[in-house]
Amino acid sequence: MLRNIPGARHIRCTPPW
């Protein structure tokens, strides 16, 4: 899905890059 999107929920399961 998305990778580094500010305000995303799945940002925890994905790397900062």
mmCIF file of N, CA and C in Angstrom:
data_model
loop_
_atom_site.group_PDB
_atom_site.id
_atom_site.type_symbol
_atom_site.label_atom_id
_atom_site.label_comp_id
_atom_site.label_asym_id
_atom_site.label_seq_id
_atom_site.Cartn_x
_atom_site.Cartn_y
_atom_site.Cartn_z
ATOM 1 N N MET A 1 0.842 -1.207 0.000
ATOM 2 C CA MET A 1 0.000 0.000 0.000
ATOM 3 C C MET A 1 0.877 1.257 0.000
ATOM 4 N N LEU A 2 0.561 2.152 0.927
ATOM 5 C CA LEU A 2 1.331 3.392 1.016
ATOM 6 C C LEU A 2 2.608 3.156 1.808
ATOM 7 N N ARG A 3 3.555 4.031 1.622
ATOM 8 C CA ARG A 3 4.834 3.858 2.327
ATOM 9 C C ARG A 3 5.006 4.910 3.412
ATOM 10 N N ASN A 4 5.303 6.119 3.009
ATOM 11 C CA ASN A 4 5.547 7.167 3.992
ATOM 12 C C ASN A 4 4.522 8.280 3.826
ATOM 13 N N ILE A 5 3.336 8.072 4.390
ATOM 14 C CA ILE A 5 2.272 9.064 4.274
ATOM 15 C C ILE A 5 1.927 9.623 5.651
ATOM 16 N N PRO A 6 2.135 10.922 5.844
ATOM 17 C CA PRO A 6 1.857 11.573 7.124
ATOM 18 C C PRO A 6 0.386 11.480 7.491
ATOM 19 N N GLY A 7 0.099 10.943 8.671
ATOM 20 C CA GLY A 7 -1.291 10.830 9.100
ATOM 21 C C GLY A 7 -1.891 9.499 8.708
ATOM 22 N N ALA A 8 -1.030 8.533 8.354
ATOM 23 C CA ALA A 8 -1.532 7.223 7.953
ATOM 24 C C ALA A 8 -1.562 6.283 9.159
ATOM 25 N N ARG A 9 -2.449 5.281 9.099
ATOM 26 C CA ARG A 9 -2.579 4.339 10.218
ATOM 27 C C ARG A 9 -1.580 3.200 10.081
ATOM 28 N N HIS A 10 -1.379 2.767 8.850
ATOM 29 C CA HIS A 10 -0.494 1.632 8.589
ATOM 30 C C HIS A 10 0.969 2.046 8.614
ATOM 31 N N ILE A 11 1.225 3.300 8.957
ATOM 32 C CA ILE A 11 2.610 3.805 8.989
ATOM 33 C C ILE A 11 3.424 3.017 10.015
ATOM 34 N N ARG A 12 2.715 2.419 10.973
ATOM 35 C CA ARG A 12 3.412 1.647 12.002
ATOM 36 C C ARG A 12 3.954 0.347 11.412
ATOM 37 N N CYS A 13 3.197 -0.240 10.508
ATOM 38 C CA CYS A 13 3.595 -1.529 9.932
ATOM 39 C C CYS A 13 4.571 -1.345 8.770
ATOM 40 N N THR A 14 4.774 -0.075 8.382
ATOM 41 C CA THR A 14 5.660 0.180 7.248
ATOM 42 C C THR A 14 6.883 0.981 7.675
ATOM 43 N N PRO A 15 7.991 0.863 6.986
ATOM 44 C CA PRO A 15 9.228 1.581 7.296
ATOM 45 C C PRO A 15 9.079 3.073 7.046
ATOM 46 N N PRO A 16 9.933 3.898 7.671
ATOM 47 C CA PRO A 16 9.879 5.357 7.550
ATOM 48 C C PRO A 16 10.225 5.814 6.136
ATOM 49 N N TRP A 17 10.739 4.885 5.341
ATOM 50 C CA TRP A 17 11.067 5.253 3.972
ATOM 51 C C TRP A 17 10.121 4.525 3.042
#
